[in-house]
Coordinates of C-alpha atoms and ligand atoms in Angstrom, one line a residue:
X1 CA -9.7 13.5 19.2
X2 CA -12.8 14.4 16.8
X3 CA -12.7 16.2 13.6
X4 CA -15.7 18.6 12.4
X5 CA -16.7 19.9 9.2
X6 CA -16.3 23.9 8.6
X7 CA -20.3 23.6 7.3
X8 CA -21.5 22.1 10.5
X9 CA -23.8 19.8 8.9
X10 CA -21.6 16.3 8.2
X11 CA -20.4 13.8 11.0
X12 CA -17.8 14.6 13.1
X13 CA -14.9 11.6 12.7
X14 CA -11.7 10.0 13.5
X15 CA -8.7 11.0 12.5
X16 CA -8.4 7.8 9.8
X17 CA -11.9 8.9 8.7
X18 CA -10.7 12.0 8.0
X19 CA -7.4 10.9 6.6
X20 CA -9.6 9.0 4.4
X21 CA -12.2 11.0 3.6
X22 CA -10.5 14.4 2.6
X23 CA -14.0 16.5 1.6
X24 CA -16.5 16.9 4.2
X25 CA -19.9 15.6 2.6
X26 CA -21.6 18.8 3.3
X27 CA -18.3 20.2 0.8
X28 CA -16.5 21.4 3.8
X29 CA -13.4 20.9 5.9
X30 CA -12.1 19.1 8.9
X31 CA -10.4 20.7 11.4
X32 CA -9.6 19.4 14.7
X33 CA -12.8 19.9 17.5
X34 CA -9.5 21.2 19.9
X35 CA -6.1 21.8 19.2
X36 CA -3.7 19.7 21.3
X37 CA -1.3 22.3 23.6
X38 CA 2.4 21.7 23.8
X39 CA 3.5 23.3 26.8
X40 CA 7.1 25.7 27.1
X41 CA 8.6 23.0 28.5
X42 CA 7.8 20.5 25.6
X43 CA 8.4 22.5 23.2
X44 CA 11.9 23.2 24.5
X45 CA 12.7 19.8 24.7
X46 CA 12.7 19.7 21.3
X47 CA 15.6 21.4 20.3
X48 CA 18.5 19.5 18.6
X49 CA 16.2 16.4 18.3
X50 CA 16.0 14.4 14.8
X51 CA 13.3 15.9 12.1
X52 CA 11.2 12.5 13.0
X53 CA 11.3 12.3 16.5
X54 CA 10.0 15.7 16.3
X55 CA 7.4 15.0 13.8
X56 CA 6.1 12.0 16.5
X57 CA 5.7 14.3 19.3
X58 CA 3.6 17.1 17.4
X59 CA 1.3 14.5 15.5
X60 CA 0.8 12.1 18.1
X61 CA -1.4 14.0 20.1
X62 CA -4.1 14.3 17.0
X63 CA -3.9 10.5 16.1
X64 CA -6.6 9.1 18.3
X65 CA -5.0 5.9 19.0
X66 CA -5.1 5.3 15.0
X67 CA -1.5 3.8 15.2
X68 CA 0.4 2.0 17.8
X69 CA 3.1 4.2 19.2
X70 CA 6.0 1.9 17.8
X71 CA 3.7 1.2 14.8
X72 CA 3.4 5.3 14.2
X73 CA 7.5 6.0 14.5
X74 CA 7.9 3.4 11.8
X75 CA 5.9 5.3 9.3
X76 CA 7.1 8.2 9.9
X77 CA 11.0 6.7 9.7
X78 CA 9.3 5.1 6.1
X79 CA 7.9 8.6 5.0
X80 CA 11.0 9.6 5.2
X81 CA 14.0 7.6 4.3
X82 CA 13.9 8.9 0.6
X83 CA 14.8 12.4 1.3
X84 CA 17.9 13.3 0.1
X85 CA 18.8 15.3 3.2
X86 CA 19.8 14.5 6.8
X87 CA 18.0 17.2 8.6
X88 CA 15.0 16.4 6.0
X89 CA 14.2 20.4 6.3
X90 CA 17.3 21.9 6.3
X91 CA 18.0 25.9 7.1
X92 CA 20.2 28.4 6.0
X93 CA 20.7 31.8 6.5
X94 CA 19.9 34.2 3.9
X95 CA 20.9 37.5 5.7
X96 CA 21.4 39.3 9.1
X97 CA 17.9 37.6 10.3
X98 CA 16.5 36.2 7.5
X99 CA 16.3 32.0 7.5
X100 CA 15.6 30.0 4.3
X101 CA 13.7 26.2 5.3
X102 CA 14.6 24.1 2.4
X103 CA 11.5 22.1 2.3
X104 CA 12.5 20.7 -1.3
X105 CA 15.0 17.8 -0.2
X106 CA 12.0 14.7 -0.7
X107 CA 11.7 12.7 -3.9
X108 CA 9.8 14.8 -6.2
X109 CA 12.0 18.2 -5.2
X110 CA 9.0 20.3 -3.4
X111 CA 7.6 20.5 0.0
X112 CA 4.7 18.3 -0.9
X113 CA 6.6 15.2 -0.1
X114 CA 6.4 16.1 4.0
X115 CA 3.1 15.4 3.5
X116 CA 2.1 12.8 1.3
X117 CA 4.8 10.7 1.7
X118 CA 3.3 10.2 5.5
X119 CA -0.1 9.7 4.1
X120 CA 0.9 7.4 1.7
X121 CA 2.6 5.5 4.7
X122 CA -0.4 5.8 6.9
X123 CA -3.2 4.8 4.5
X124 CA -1.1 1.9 3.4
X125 CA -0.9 0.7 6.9
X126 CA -4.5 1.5 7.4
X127 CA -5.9 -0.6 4.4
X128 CA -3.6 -3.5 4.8
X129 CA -5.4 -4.0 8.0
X130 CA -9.0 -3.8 6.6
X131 CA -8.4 -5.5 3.6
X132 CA -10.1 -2.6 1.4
X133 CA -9.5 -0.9 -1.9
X134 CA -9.7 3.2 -2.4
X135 CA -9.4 5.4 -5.5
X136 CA -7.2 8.6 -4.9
X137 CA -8.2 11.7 -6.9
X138 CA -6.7 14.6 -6.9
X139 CA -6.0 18.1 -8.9
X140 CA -3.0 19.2 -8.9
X141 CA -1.1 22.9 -9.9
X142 CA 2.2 20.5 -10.4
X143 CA 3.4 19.8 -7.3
X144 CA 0.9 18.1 -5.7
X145 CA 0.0 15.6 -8.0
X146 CA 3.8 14.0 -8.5
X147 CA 4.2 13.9 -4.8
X148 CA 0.9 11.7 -4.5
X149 CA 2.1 9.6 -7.5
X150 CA 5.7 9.0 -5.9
X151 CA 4.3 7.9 -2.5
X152 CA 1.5 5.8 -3.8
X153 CA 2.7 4.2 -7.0
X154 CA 2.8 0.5 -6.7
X155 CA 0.6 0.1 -3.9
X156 CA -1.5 -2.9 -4.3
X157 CA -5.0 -0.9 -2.3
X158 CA -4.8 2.3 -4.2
X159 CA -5.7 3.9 -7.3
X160 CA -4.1 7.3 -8.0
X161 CA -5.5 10.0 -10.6
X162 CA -4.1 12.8 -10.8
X163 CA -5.7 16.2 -12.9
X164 CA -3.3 18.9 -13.9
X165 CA -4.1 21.7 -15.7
X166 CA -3.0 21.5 -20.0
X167 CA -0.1 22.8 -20.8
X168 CA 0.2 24.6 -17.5
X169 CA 2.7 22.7 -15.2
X170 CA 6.2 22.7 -16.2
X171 CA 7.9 20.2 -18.0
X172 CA 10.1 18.8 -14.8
X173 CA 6.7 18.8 -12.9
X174 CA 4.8 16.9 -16.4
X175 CA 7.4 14.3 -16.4
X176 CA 7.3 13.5 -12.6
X177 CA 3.7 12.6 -13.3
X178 CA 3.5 10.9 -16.1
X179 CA 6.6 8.8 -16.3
X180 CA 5.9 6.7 -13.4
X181 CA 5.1 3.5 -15.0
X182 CA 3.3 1.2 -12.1
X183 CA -0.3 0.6 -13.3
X184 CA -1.9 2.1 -10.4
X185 CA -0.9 5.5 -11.1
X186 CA -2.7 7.7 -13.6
X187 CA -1.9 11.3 -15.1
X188 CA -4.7 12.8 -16.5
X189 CA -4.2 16.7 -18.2
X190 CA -7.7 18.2 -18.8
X191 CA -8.0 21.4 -20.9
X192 CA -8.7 24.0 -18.0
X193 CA -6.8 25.7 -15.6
X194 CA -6.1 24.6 -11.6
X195 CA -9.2 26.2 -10.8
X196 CA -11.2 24.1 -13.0
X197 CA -9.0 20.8 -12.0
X198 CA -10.1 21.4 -9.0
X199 CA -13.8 22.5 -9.3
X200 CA -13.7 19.0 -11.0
X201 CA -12.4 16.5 -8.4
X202 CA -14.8 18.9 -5.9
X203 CA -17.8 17.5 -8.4
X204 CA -16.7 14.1 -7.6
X205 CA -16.7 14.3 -4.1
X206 CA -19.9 15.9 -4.3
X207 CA -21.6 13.0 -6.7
X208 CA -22.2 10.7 -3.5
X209 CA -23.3 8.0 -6.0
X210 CA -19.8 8.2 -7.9
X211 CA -18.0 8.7 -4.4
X212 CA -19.3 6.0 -2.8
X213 CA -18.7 3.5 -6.1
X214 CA -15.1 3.7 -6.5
X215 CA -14.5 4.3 -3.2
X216 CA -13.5 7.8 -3.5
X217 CA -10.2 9.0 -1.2
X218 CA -8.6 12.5 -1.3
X219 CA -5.1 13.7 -0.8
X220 CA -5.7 17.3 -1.5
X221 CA -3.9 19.7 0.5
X222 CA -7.6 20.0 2.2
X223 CA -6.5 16.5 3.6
X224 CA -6.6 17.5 7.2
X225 CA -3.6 14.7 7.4
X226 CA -1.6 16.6 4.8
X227 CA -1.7 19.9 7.1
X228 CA -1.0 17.6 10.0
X229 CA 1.8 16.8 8.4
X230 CA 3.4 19.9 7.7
X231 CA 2.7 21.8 11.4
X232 CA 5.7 19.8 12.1
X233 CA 8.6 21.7 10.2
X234 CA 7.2 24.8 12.0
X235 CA 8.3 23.5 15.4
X236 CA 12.1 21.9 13.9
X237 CA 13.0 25.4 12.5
X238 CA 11.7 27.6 15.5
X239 CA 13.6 25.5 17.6
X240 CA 16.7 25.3 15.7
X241 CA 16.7 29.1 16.1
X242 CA 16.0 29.3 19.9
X243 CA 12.3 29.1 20.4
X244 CA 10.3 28.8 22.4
X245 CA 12.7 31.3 24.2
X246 CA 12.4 33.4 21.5
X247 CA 10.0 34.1 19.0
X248 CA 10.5 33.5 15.6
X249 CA 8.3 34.2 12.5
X250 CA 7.8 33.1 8.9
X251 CA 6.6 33.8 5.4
X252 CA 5.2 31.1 3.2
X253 CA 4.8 31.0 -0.7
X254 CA 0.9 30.6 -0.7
X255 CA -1.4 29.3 -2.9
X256 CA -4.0 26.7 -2.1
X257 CA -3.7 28.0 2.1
X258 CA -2.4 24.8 3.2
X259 CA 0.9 25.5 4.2
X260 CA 0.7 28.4 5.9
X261 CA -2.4 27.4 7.8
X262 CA -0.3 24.7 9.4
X263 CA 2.0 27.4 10.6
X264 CA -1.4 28.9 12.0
X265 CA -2.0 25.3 13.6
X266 CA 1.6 25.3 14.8
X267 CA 1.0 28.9 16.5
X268 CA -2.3 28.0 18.4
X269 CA -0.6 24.7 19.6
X270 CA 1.5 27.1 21.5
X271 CA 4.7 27.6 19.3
X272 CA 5.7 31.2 19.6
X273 CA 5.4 32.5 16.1
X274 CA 5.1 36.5 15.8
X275 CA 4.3 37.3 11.8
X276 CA 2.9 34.9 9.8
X277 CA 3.4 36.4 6.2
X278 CA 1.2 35.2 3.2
X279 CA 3.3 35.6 -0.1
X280 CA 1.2 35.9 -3.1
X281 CA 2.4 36.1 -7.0
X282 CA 0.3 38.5 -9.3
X283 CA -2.3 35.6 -8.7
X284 CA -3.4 37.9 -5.1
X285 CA -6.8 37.2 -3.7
X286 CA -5.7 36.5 -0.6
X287 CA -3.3 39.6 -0.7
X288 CA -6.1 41.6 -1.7
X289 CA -8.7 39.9 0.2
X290 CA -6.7 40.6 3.8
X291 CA -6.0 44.8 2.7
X292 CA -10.0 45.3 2.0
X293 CA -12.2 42.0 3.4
X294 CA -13.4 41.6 -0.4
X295 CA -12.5 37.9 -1.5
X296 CA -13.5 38.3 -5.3
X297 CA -12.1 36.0 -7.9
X298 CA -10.3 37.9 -10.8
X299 CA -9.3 35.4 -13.3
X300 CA -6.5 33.2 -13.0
X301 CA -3.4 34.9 -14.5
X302 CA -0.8 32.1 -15.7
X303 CA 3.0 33.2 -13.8
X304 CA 6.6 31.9 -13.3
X305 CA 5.3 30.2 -9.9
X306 CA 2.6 27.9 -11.5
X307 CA 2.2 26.1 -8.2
X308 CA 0.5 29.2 -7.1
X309 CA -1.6 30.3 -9.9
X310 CA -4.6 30.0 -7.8
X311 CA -7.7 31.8 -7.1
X312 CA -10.0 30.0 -4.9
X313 CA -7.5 29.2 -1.7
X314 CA -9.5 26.0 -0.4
X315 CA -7.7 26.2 3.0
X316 CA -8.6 29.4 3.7
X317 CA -12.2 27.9 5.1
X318 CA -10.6 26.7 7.7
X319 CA -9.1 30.0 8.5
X320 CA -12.9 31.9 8.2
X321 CA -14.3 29.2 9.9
X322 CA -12.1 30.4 13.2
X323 CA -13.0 34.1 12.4
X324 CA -16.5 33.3 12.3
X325 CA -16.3 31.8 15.7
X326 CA -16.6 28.2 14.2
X327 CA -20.4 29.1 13.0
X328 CA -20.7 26.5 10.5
X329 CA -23.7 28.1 9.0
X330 CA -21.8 31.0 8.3
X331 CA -18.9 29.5 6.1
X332 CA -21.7 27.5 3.9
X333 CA -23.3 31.0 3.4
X334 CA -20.0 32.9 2.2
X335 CA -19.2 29.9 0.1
X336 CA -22.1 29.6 -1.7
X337 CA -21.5 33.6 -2.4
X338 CA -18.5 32.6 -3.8
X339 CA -19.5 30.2 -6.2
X340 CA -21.1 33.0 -7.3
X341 CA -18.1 35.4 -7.9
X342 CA -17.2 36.6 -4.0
X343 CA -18.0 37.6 -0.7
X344 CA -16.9 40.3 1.8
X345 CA -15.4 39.2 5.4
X346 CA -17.4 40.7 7.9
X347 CA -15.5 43.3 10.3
X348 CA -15.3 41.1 13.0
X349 CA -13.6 38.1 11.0
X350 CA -11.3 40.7 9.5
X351 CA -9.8 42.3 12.4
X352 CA -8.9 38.4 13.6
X353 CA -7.4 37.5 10.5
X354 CA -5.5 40.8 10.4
X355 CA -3.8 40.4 13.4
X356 CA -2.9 36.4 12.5
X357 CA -1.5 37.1 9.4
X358 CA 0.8 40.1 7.1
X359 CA 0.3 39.3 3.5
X360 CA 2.1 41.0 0.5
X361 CA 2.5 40.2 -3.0
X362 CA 5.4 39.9 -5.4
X363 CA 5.2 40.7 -9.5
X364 CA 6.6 38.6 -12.2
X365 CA 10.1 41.0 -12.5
X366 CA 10.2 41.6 -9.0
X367 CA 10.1 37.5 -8.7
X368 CA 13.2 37.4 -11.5
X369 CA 15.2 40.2 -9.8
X370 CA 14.8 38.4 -6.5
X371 CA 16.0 35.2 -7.8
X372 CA 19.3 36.7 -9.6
X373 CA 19.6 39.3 -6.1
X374 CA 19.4 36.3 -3.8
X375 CA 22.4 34.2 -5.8
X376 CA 24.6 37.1 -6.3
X377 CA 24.4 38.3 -2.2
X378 CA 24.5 34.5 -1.0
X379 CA 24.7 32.2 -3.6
X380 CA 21.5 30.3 -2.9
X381 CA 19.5 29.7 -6.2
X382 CA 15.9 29.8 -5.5
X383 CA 13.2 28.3 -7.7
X384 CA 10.2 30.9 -8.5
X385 CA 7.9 30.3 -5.5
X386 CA 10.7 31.1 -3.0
X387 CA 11.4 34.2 -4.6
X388 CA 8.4 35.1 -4.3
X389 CA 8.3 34.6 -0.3
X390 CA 12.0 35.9 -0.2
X391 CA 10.5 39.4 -1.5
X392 CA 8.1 38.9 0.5
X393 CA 10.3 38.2 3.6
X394 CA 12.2 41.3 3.0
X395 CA 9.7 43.6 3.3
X396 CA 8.4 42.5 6.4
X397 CA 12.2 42.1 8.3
X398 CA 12.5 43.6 12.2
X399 CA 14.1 42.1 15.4
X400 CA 12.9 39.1 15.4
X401 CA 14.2 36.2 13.1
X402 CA 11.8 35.7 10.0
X403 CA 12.3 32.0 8.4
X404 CA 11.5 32.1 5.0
X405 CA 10.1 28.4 3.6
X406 CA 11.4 27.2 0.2
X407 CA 8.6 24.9 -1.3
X408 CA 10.3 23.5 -4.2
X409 CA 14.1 23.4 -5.6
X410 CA 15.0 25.6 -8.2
X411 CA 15.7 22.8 -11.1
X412 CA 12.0 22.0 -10.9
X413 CA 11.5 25.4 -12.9
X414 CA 15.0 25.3 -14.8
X415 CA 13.5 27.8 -17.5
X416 CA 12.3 30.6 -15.2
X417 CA 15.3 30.1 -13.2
X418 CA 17.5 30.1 -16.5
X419 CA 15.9 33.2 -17.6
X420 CA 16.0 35.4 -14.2
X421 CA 19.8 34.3 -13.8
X422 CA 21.4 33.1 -17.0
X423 CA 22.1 29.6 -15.7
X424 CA 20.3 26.6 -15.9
X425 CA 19.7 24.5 -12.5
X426 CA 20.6 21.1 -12.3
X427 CA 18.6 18.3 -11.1
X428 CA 19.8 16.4 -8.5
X429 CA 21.7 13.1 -9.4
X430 CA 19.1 10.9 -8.4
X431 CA 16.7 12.2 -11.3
X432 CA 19.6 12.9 -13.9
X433 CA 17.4 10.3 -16.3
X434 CA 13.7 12.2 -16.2
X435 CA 14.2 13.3 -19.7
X436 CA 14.4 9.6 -21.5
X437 CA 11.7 8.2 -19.3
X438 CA 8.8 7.6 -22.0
X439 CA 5.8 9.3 -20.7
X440 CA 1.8 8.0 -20.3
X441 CA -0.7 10.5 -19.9
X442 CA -4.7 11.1 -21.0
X443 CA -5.9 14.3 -22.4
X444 CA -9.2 14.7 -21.2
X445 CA -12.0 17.7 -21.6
X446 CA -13.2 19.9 -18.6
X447 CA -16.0 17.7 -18.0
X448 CA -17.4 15.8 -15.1
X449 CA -18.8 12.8 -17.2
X450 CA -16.0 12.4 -19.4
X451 CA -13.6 12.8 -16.4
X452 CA -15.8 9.4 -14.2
X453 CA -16.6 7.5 -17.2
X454 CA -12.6 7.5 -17.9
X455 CA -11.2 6.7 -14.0
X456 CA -14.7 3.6 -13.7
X457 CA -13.3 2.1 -16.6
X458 CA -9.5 2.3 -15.2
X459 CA -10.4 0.9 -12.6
X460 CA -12.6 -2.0 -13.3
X461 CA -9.1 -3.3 -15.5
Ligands
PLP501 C1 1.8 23.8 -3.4 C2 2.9 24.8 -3.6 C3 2.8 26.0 -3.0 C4 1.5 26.5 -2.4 O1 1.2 25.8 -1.2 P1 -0.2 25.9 -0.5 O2 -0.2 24.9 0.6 O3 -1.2 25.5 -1.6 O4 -0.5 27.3 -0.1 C5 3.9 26.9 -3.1 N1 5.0 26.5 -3.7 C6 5.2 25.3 -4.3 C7 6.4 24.9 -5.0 C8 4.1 24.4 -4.2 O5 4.3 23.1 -4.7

């Protein structure tokens, strides 16, 4: 199993190589040469199995002989011990035919822990055996950035820095990041937005000098392990409601592309998925994007679901580079035009994308109204980003069951929650004491130089 870059231009490599690597070094993605096929018959057998038995039958197939078979199960049995929940992603029922995955049952309360807490697992595993040293950094909208603290802190290889945006994230999210105390983990808040976070760590994966120096690693949801990662919930929820006998389809809280182009994954595998839905908040580029073909940035407008206050979707090259018919060449062109404000899909690309995915958006009040609707017809509280799919969901309801996933737990946001619904969420026992932590963090300007000078000299200590 190879992996190629969405530009065409950089090396094809292994899966560890490109669990490693994260950016191509022509700045694009990796994406699987061929997706592995799970037949009817292995997809059925499936059903009523535990979360990481399943998670070792979909992944296996794109490892490449990186692990040992036994070696592979006990990572994934590591990666997921911490969760707070038996079935690890959970579902419950919402409405006649309407499915809530709660994907917010891992140590930092959001779905990102499917996925790093496996990575963290497999590059651990992976460096202990070649004796090196890699420096981890990452931008993060909130979520992101805790979940790759929590699964790499105290890990004698790995140096984590995390970017978040100032005065952006929320204070739950903050705290997660920066009251870990091992002295490999690193919060940084720069004055910016996500956008600019993320243009930043782009730079630095871009510097070869720099990247090469520190031993630059990424854990981005561009990590083509992260999306690995999370094709897997696709396949424990379908099953759980009858597929592949029956089709099922789903609606994902979008922002960076990442999630809901593992569902895409999940449906060329062979998993018989119907709609899949992008939910968007008032942030709606991809909403808008999939009505006309006209990806133009608009500013990024700060909302109650922060994790999604995103313009430039990184995953969705990997989504162009299937409508383009894989032409390398192409992507590079439309994302150089977009570094220069926005391109327009071609006709072609459109009509694919349009018939593999709905989208819709969902408002700031409609997002509150949701939230109290959904507790006072079922009593489920959902935290901002949920709502958003939820609304989402509803308005794309038929015949065919629609799971809806819930990517983080409602007490992660307790003062949107508190002000759609009049009652404050609490956080789970095992994080009663996040408040008295004391907290370590760097304020840091929106600048490159300032941003490698600061992680060099971290890192030679
Ligand atoms: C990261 C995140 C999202 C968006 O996921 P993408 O993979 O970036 O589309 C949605 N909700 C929450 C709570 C998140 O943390």
């Amino acid at each position: 199993m190879r992996y190629i870059s969405t530009r065409g231009q950089a090396p094809s490599l292994s899966f560890l190589d490109a669990m490693m690597t994260g950016l191509a070094r022509d700045g694009g993605l990796y994406v699987p040469e061929t997706v592995p096929q799970m037949n009817h018959a292995e997809i059925a057998a499936l059903a009523g199995l535990p979360y990481e038995e399943i998670a070792f039958r979909v992944m296996w197939p794109y490892l490449g002989g990186t692990f040992a078979e036994d070696e592979f199960r006990g990572l994934i049995a590591s990666a997921y011990a911490s969760f707070g929940h038996a079935a690890r992603a959970p579902l419950v029922q919402l409405g006649p035919n309407h499915f809530l995955l709660e994907l917010f049952h891992g140590p930092t309360l959001a779905f990102k822990d499917f996925a790093m807490q496996l990575i963290g697992q497999m590059m651990q595993a992976a460096l202990a055996k070649s004796g090196e040293r890699i420096t981890i950094v990452g931008a993060t909208s909130g979520d992101t950035g805790s979940a790759a603290m929590e699964a790499f802190r105290g890990l004698s290889n790995v140096d984590v820095f995390i970017l978040y945006p100032h005065g952006r994230v929320s204070e739950v999210q903050r705290r997660q990041m920066t009251t870990p105390s091992e002295a490999n983990v690193h919060a940084i808040s720069i004055d910016g937005d996500f956008d600019d976070a993320q243009a930043r760590v782009k730079d630095m994966f871009n510097d070869l000098a720099f990247r090469d120096g520190v031993r630059l690693a990424g854990v981005n949801s561009i990590n083509w392990a992260r999306v690995l990662a999370q094709v897997v919930y696709y396949f424990s929820s379908a099953v759980s409601l009858g597929a592949p006998h029956r089709a099922v389809s789903f609606t994902v809280p979008t922002g960076n592309f990442g999630d809901i182009f593992a569902g895409n994954i999940a449906r060329q595998m062979g998993l018989p998925i119907e709609k899949l839905v992008i939910a968007t908040n008032q942030n709606d580029i991809l909403d808008r994007a999939m009505k006309s073909g006209a990806y133009v940035t608009d500013g990024v407008k700060p909302s109650i679901s922060p994790s999604m206050d995103i313009q430039v979707s990184s995953n969705f090259e990997r989504v162009l580079f299937d409508a383009y018919g894989r032409d390398g060449a192409a992507v590079a062109a439309l994302m150089a035009e977009l570094a220069a404000g926005g391109f327009t899909i071609s006709q072609g690309a459109l009509q694919m994308l349009q018939s593999a995915f709905a989208s819709g958006r969902c408002d700031e009040d409609e997002t509150r109204a949701t939230i109290r609707t959904t507790f006072a017809e079922t009593g489920e509280i959902l935290c901002p980003h949920s709502a958003v799919g939820v609304k989402v969901a509803a308005d794309h309801l038929g015949a065919t069951p629609m799971i809806t996933l819930a990517t983080a737990h409602p007490a992660k946001f307790p003062d949107a929650v508190e002000a759609a619904m009049g009652m404050r969420p609490a956080l789970p026992e095992r994080m009663a004491d996040l408040f008295e932590r004391p907290e370590r963090v760097t304020r840091l300007p929106n600048d490159l130089a300032a941003l490698q000078a600061h992680i060099r000299e971290r890192i030679a200590n």
